[in-house]
mmCIF file of C-alpha atoms in Angstrom:
data_model
loop_
_atom_site.group_PDB
_atom_site.id
_atom_site.type_symbol
_atom_site.label_atom_id
_atom_site.label_comp_id
_atom_site.label_asym_id
_atom_site.label_seq_id
_atom_site.Cartn_x
_atom_site.Cartn_y
_atom_site.Cartn_z
ATOM 1 C CA MET T 958 -19.945 75.585 233.834
ATOM 2 C CA SER T 959 -18.075 75.472 237.154
ATOM 3 C CA GLN T 960 -16.485 78.642 238.433
ATOM 4 C CA ILE T 961 -12.763 78.750 239.237
ATOM 5 C CA GLU T 962 -12.103 79.897 242.786
ATOM 6 C CA LEU T 963 -10.167 83.156 242.731
ATOM 7 C CA LEU T 964 -7.430 83.945 245.203
ATOM 8 C CA PRO T 965 -8.048 86.949 247.484
ATOM 9 C CA THR T 966 -5.531 89.040 245.518
ATOM 10 C CA GLU T 967 -7.249 88.122 242.254
ATOM 11 C CA ARG T 968 -10.631 89.200 243.613
ATOM 12 C CA ALA T 969 -9.166 92.424 244.982
ATOM 13 C CA PHE T 970 -7.106 93.362 241.917
ATOM 14 C CA PRO T 971 -8.873 91.966 238.828
ATOM 15 C CA ARG T 972 -7.298 94.580 236.527
ATOM 16 C CA ALA T 973 -3.803 93.601 237.661
ATOM 17 C CA VAL T 974 -4.603 89.935 237.025
ATOM 18 C CA ALA T 975 -5.934 90.772 233.555
ATOM 19 C CA LYS T 976 -2.793 92.798 232.769
ATOM 20 C CA ARG T 977 -0.552 89.958 233.910
ATOM 21 C CA GLN T 978 -2.408 87.468 231.717
ATOM 22 C CA ALA T 979 -2.235 89.839 228.743
ATOM 23 C CA ILE T 980 1.541 90.095 229.248
ATOM 24 C CA LEU T 981 1.920 86.311 229.478
ATOM 25 C CA ASP T 982 -0.182 85.758 226.346
ATOM 26 C CA ALA T 983 1.776 88.379 224.386
ATOM 27 C CA ALA T 984 5.099 86.968 225.601
ATOM 28 C CA LYS T 985 4.077 83.437 224.657
ATOM 29 C CA ARG T 986 3.248 84.539 221.125
ATOM 30 C CA ALA T 987 6.485 86.516 220.845
ATOM 31 C CA PHE T 988 8.700 83.686 222.110
ATOM 32 C CA VAL T 989 7.112 81.139 219.772
ATOM 33 C CA ARG T 990 7.057 83.484 216.779
ATOM 34 C CA ASP T 991 10.447 85.196 217.157
ATOM 35 C CA GLY T 992 12.472 82.943 219.450
ATOM 36 C CA VAL T 993 13.840 83.818 222.858
ATOM 37 C CA SER T 994 16.748 85.885 221.556
ATOM 38 C CA ALA T 995 14.721 88.089 219.218
ATOM 39 C CA ALA T 996 11.714 88.607 221.468
ATOM 40 C CA GLY T 997 11.960 92.019 223.110
ATOM 41 C CA ILE T 998 10.304 93.399 226.230
ATOM 42 C CA ASP T 999 9.237 96.557 224.383
ATOM 43 C CA ALA T 1000 7.467 94.602 221.635
ATOM 44 C CA ILE T 1001 5.809 92.326 224.196
ATOM 45 C CA ALA T 1002 4.604 95.342 226.174
ATOM 46 C CA ILE T 1003 3.109 96.952 223.057
ATOM 47 C CA GLU T 1004 1.353 93.729 222.065
ATOM 48 C CA ALA T 1005 -0.022 93.346 225.605
ATOM 49 C CA GLY T 1006 -1.205 96.954 225.675
ATOM 50 C CA VAL T 1007 0.889 97.889 228.698
ATOM 51 C CA SER T 1008 4.050 99.858 229.388
ATOM 52 C CA ARG T 1009 7.543 98.373 229.548
ATOM 53 C CA GLN T 1010 7.671 99.227 233.246
ATOM 54 C CA THR T 1011 4.435 97.319 233.860
ATOM 55 C CA VAL T 1012 6.053 94.184 232.445
ATOM 56 C CA TYR T 1013 8.961 94.551 234.863
ATOM 57 C CA ASN T 1014 6.662 95.367 237.783
ATOM 58 C CA GLN T 1015 4.299 92.490 237.096
ATOM 59 C CA ILE T 1016 6.812 89.780 236.218
ATOM 60 C CA GLY T 1017 10.416 90.905 235.726
ATOM 61 C CA ASP T 1018 13.061 90.610 233.013
ATOM 62 C CA LYS T 1019 12.929 88.385 229.929
ATOM 63 C CA ASP T 1020 14.233 85.291 231.714
ATOM 64 C CA GLN T 1021 11.624 85.646 234.446
ATOM 65 C CA LEU T 1022 8.984 86.296 231.805
ATOM 66 C CA PHE T 1023 9.839 83.118 229.941
ATOM 67 C CA ILE T 1024 9.678 81.057 233.135
ATOM 68 C CA ALA T 1025 6.313 82.646 233.979
ATOM 69 C CA VAL T 1026 4.998 81.719 230.519
ATOM 70 C CA VAL T 1027 6.128 78.108 230.986
ATOM 71 C CA GLU T 1028 4.441 77.963 234.392
ATOM 72 C CA ASP T 1029 1.212 79.441 233.005
ATOM 73 C CA VAL T 1030 0.981 77.096 230.007
ATOM 74 C CA THR T 1031 1.811 73.960 231.974
ATOM 75 C CA ALA T 1032 -0.570 74.867 234.813
ATOM 76 C CA ARG T 1033 -3.403 75.031 232.287
ATOM 77 C CA SER T 1034 -2.295 71.748 230.725
ATOM 78 C CA SER T 1035 -2.117 70.086 234.151
ATOM 79 C CA ALA T 1036 -5.643 71.246 234.957
ATOM 80 C CA SER T 1037 -6.883 69.648 231.721
ATOM 81 C CA LEU T 1038 -4.961 66.471 232.568
ATOM 82 C CA MET T 1039 -6.644 66.198 235.963
ATOM 83 C CA GLN T 1040 -10.064 66.485 234.320
ATOM 84 C CA VAL T 1041 -9.157 63.636 231.965
ATOM 85 C CA LEU T 1042 -7.828 61.503 234.830
ATOM 86 C CA HIS T 1043 -10.983 62.028 236.868
ATOM 87 C CA SER T 1044 -13.066 60.764 233.936
ATOM 88 C CA PHE T 1045 -11.342 57.361 233.918
ATOM 89 C CA PRO T 1046 -13.729 54.680 235.297
ATOM 90 C CA ASP T 1047 -12.787 53.027 238.570
ATOM 91 C CA LYS T 1048 -13.706 49.550 237.300
ATOM 92 C CA PRO T 1049 -13.898 49.677 233.489
ATOM 93 C CA ASP T 1050 -16.300 47.170 231.909
ATOM 94 C CA ASN T 1051 -14.538 47.485 228.552
ATOM 95 C CA LEU T 1052 -10.839 48.170 229.128
ATOM 96 C CA GLU T 1053 -9.987 48.846 225.478
ATOM 97 C CA GLN T 1054 -12.783 51.415 225.137
ATOM 98 C CA ALA T 1055 -11.905 53.036 228.465
ATOM 99 C CA LEU T 1056 -8.237 53.328 227.473
ATOM 100 C CA THR T 1057 -9.175 54.645 224.021
ATOM 101 C CA ASP T 1058 -11.360 57.353 225.566
ATOM 102 C CA PHE T 1059 -8.540 58.114 228.008
ATOM 103 C CA ALA T 1060 -5.976 58.328 225.197
ATOM 104 C CA ALA T 1061 -8.214 60.554 223.081
ATOM 105 C CA GLY T 1062 -8.705 62.840 226.075
ATOM 106 C CA LEU T 1063 -4.978 63.038 226.746
ATOM 107 C CA LEU T 1064 -4.209 63.767 223.108
ATOM 108 C CA GLY T 1065 -7.042 66.161 222.421
ATOM 109 C CA ARG T 1066 -7.028 68.171 225.644
ATOM 110 C CA CYS T 1067 -3.420 67.962 226.842
ATOM 111 C CA MET T 1068 -0.778 66.698 224.441
ATOM 112 C CA CYS T 1069 -2.210 68.456 221.376
ATOM 113 C CA ASP T 1070 -2.666 71.689 223.288
ATOM 114 C CA ILE T 1071 -1.451 74.341 220.860
ATOM 115 C CA ASP T 1072 0.365 76.424 223.466
ATOM 116 C CA GLY T 1073 2.187 73.450 224.937
ATOM 117 C CA ARG T 1074 3.197 72.079 221.538
ATOM 118 C CA ALA T 1075 4.473 75.448 220.420
ATOM 119 C CA LEU T 1076 6.554 75.932 223.561
ATOM 120 C CA ALA T 1077 7.931 72.401 223.317
ATOM 121 C CA SER T 1078 8.995 73.095 219.751
ATOM 122 C CA LEU T 1079 10.617 76.340 220.872
ATOM 123 C CA MET T 1080 12.626 74.570 223.566
ATOM 124 C CA GLU T 1081 13.810 71.936 221.108
ATOM 125 C CA ARG T 1082 15.158 74.717 218.901
ATOM 126 C CA GLU T 1083 16.753 76.903 221.553
ATOM 127 C CA ALA T 1084 17.532 74.757 224.606
ATOM 128 C CA HIS T 1085 21.241 74.639 223.763
ATOM 129 C CA ARG T 1086 21.437 78.447 223.801
ATOM 130 C CA TRP T 1087 19.342 78.955 226.937
ATOM 131 C CA PRO T 1088 20.118 75.984 229.235
ATOM 132 C CA HIS T 1089 18.817 77.727 232.372
ATOM 133 C CA LEU T 1090 15.457 78.284 230.672
ATOM 134 C CA PHE T 1091 15.389 74.662 229.550
ATOM 135 C CA SER T 1092 15.826 73.709 233.212
ATOM 136 C CA ALA T 1093 12.677 75.685 233.994
ATOM 137 C CA TRP T 1094 10.838 73.845 231.211
ATOM 138 C CA LYS T 1095 11.903 70.482 232.676
ATOM 139 C CA GLU T 1096 10.847 71.571 236.176
ATOM 140 C CA TYR T 1097 7.468 73.026 235.267
ATOM 141 C CA GLY T 1098 6.786 71.251 231.994
ATOM 142 C CA PRO T 1099 4.879 68.083 231.107
ATOM 143 C CA GLY T 1100 7.340 65.781 232.888
ATOM 144 C CA LYS T 1101 5.920 66.703 236.277
ATOM 145 C CA ASP T 1102 2.645 65.015 235.322
ATOM 146 C CA TRP T 1103 4.163 61.566 234.738
ATOM 147 C CA PRO T 1104 3.520 60.287 238.309
ATOM 148 C CA VAL T 1105 -0.237 60.889 238.103
ATOM 149 C CA ILE T 1106 -0.448 59.206 234.697
ATOM 150 C CA ALA T 1107 1.600 56.250 235.956
ATOM 151 C CA ALA T 1108 -0.778 55.934 238.923
ATOM 152 C CA VAL T 1109 -3.633 55.077 236.535
ATOM 153 C CA PHE T 1110 -1.673 52.137 235.162
ATOM 154 C CA ALA T 1111 -0.485 51.060 238.595
ATOM 155 C CA LYS T 1112 -4.111 50.727 239.703
ATOM 156 C CA LEU T 1113 -5.070 48.830 236.539
ATOM 157 C CA GLY T 1114 -2.203 46.437 237.248
ATOM 158 C CA ARG T 1115 -3.243 45.943 240.892
ATOM 159 C CA ASP T 1116 -6.848 45.334 239.860
ATOM 160 C CA GLY T 1117 -5.842 42.658 237.366
ATOM 161 C CA TYR T 1118 -6.581 44.502 234.128
ATOM 162 C CA LEU T 1119 -2.953 44.743 232.946
ATOM 163 C CA ASP T 1120 0.153 42.605 233.259
ATOM 164 C CA ILE T 1121 2.810 45.147 234.284
ATOM 165 C CA ASP T 1122 5.830 45.489 236.591
ATOM 166 C CA ASP T 1123 6.846 49.140 236.249
ATOM 167 C CA PRO T 1124 3.905 51.583 235.959
ATOM 168 C CA SER T 1125 6.167 54.507 235.048
ATOM 169 C CA LEU T 1126 7.714 52.575 232.157
ATOM 170 C CA VAL T 1127 4.279 51.410 231.029
ATOM 171 C CA ALA T 1128 2.968 54.997 231.121
ATOM 172 C CA ARG T 1129 5.829 56.144 228.875
ATOM 173 C CA HIS T 1130 5.131 53.315 226.413
ATOM 174 C CA PHE T 1131 1.437 54.206 226.409
ATOM 175 C CA MET T 1132 2.108 57.869 225.687
ATOM 176 C CA ALA T 1133 4.588 57.012 222.930
ATOM 177 C CA LEU T 1134 2.177 54.605 221.261
ATOM 178 C CA ILE T 1135 -0.828 56.936 221.231
ATOM 179 C CA ASN T 1136 1.381 59.692 219.798
ATOM 180 C CA ALA T 1137 2.885 57.485 217.089
ATOM 181 C CA ASP T 1138 0.127 57.881 214.504
ATOM 182 C CA LEU T 1139 -0.657 61.555 215.013
ATOM 183 C CA PRO T 1140 -0.127 63.585 211.818
ATOM 184 C CA LYS T 1141 3.430 64.929 211.843
ATOM 185 C CA ASP T 1142 3.153 67.178 208.788
ATOM 186 C CA GLN T 1143 1.082 69.801 210.583
ATOM 187 C CA GLY T 1144 2.695 72.784 212.232
ATOM 188 C CA MET T 1145 3.159 72.818 215.973
ATOM 189 C CA CYS T 1146 0.549 75.562 216.146
ATOM 190 C CA THR T 1147 -2.069 73.444 214.360
ATOM 191 C CA ARG T 1148 -4.367 71.172 216.336
ATOM 192 C CA PRO T 1149 -4.988 67.704 214.783
ATOM 193 C CA THR T 1150 -8.582 66.935 213.846
ATOM 194 C CA GLU T 1151 -10.803 64.916 216.195
ATOM 195 C CA ALA T 1152 -10.804 62.084 213.652
ATOM 196 C CA ALA T 1153 -6.990 62.025 213.591
ATOM 197 C CA VAL T 1154 -6.831 62.050 217.387
ATOM 198 C CA LEU T 1155 -9.312 59.161 217.680
ATOM 199 C CA LYS T 1156 -7.500 57.133 215.014
ATOM 200 C CA ALA T 1157 -4.170 57.578 216.826
ATOM 201 C CA ALA T 1158 -5.769 56.706 220.166
ATOM 202 C CA LYS T 1159 -7.327 53.493 218.830
ATOM 203 C CA ALA T 1160 -4.126 52.348 217.108
ATOM 204 C CA GLY T 1161 -1.973 53.108 220.138
ATOM 205 C CA VAL T 1162 -4.291 51.363 222.603
ATOM 206 C CA SER T 1163 -4.604 48.289 220.390
ATOM 207 C CA THR T 1164 -0.817 47.882 220.292
ATOM 208 C CA PHE T 1165 -0.521 48.704 223.999
ATOM 209 C CA LEU T 1166 -2.960 45.960 225.016
ATOM 210 C CA ARG T 1167 -1.161 43.379 222.869
ATOM 211 C CA ALA T 1168 1.944 44.123 224.910
ATOM 212 C CA PHE T 1169 0.506 44.690 228.391
ATOM 213 C CA GLY T 1170 -3.000 43.233 228.382
ATOM 214 C CA LYS T 1171 -3.734 40.577 230.998
ATOM 215 C CA ARG T 1172 -2.982 37.130 229.639
#
């Protein structure tokens, strides 16, 4: 397994980094479980095993804590996305299989990420009450990854695999289609099975290629 390069401050202060991550993990659970309004700094500190003052010293008040949680979750999701993107073949021999593998990777490792799904659900419930926090979600959330996903389809179009005009629009259609058949009766904190992910990926790609496959 490859090692993640640590920043100088992380190498010098590993305990501080561990405390910060414990705070973020506890805050994430509290926000999802209790909502933004009900989640309290004291309860988060207790769950993280630190003092209230440590939370303020490490991150700040509740608004800053929420934004830090969003940044942390989406950074992890973006890292998974890049791994999936790098696995896409440069010149696929079987486009449908390559896109199905790509879709299954996106669904299984990124879009069905439990933390991301839970936070997205939270924002849907509370965005109207916390508009400034919703702005942070839009800035740091999944939307910032659209350009790199669209780039995959732009290249497929240039190389003659797809018949497309607007890669960004095509990327949105692709994501909508592969999501369409995912089980919706599971909780946001439940990951779909591998079989369900593969079934959704195959169905979405099949429909996608009927619309955008090279004629």
